[in-house]
Tab-separated table of C-alpha atoms in Angstrom:
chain	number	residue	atom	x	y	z
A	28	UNK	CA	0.000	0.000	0.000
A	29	UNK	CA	1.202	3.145	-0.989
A	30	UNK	CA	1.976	5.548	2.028
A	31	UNK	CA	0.474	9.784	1.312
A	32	UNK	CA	4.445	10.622	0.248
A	33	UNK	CA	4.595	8.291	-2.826
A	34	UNK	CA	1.199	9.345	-3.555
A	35	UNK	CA	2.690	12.874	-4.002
A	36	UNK	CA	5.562	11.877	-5.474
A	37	UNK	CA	3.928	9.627	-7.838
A	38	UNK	CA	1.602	12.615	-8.636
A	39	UNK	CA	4.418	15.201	-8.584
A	40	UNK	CA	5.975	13.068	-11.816
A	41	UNK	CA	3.040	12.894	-13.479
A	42	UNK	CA	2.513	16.649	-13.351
A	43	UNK	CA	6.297	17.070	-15.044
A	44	UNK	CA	5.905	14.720	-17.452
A	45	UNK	CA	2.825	15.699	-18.590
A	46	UNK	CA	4.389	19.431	-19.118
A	47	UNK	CA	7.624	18.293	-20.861
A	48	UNK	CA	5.074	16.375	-23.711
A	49	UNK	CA	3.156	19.895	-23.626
A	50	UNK	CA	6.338	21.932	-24.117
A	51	UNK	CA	7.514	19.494	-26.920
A	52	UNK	CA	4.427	19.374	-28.724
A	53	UNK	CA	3.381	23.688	-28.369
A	54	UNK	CA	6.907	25.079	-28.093
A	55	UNK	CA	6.638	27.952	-26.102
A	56	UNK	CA	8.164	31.350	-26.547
A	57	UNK	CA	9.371	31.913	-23.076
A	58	UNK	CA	9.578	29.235	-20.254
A	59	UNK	CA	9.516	30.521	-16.770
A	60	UNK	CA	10.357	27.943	-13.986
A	61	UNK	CA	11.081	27.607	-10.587
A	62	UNK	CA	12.983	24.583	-8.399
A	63	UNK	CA	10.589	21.777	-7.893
A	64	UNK	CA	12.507	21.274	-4.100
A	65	UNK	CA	11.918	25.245	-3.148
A	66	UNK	CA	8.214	24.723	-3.100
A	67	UNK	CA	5.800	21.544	-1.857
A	68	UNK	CA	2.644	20.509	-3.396
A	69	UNK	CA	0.471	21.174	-0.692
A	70	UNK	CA	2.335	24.437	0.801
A	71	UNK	CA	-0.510	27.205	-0.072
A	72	UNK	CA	0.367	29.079	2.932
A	73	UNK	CA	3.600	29.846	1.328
A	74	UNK	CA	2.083	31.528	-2.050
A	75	UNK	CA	2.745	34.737	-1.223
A	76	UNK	CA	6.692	34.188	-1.594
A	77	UNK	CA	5.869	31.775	-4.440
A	78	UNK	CA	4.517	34.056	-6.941
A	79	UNK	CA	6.881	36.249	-5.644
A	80	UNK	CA	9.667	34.192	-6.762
A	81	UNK	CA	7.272	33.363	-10.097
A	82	UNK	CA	7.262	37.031	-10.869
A	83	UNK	CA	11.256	37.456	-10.341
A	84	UNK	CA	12.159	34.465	-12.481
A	85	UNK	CA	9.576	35.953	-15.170
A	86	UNK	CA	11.116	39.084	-14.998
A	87	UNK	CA	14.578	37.610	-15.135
A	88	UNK	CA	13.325	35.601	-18.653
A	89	UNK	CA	12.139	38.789	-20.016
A	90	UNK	CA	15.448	40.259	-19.847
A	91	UNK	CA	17.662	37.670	-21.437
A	92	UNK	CA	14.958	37.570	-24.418
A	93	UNK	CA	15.390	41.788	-24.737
């Protein structure tokens, strides 16, 4: 029996390789990413300094594209 951690795991794998066959099929124009270890799945009472971090790494893409 699976324990909740290899659920999330398990679920956490699925999510990326689901978006590497999207960004190989649509290539996007920009890709803006941040460290799958600096955030958890379930850690909403963090978003605040998430899309924090979201909107500096965007920014930061912007710039190199300029």
């Amino acid at each position: 029996q699976m324990c909740i951690r290899d659920r999330i795991a398990s679920s956490q794998i699925m999510q990326q390789r689901i978006t590497q066959l999207m960004c190989r099929l649509y290539k996007p124009d920009i890709m803006v990413g941040l460290p799958a270890d600096s955030y958890g799945m379930f850690e909403f009472y963090r978003s605040e300094e998430i899309l924090e971090a979201g909107r500096a790494a965007t920014r930061a893409a912007l710039e190199r594209l300029e």
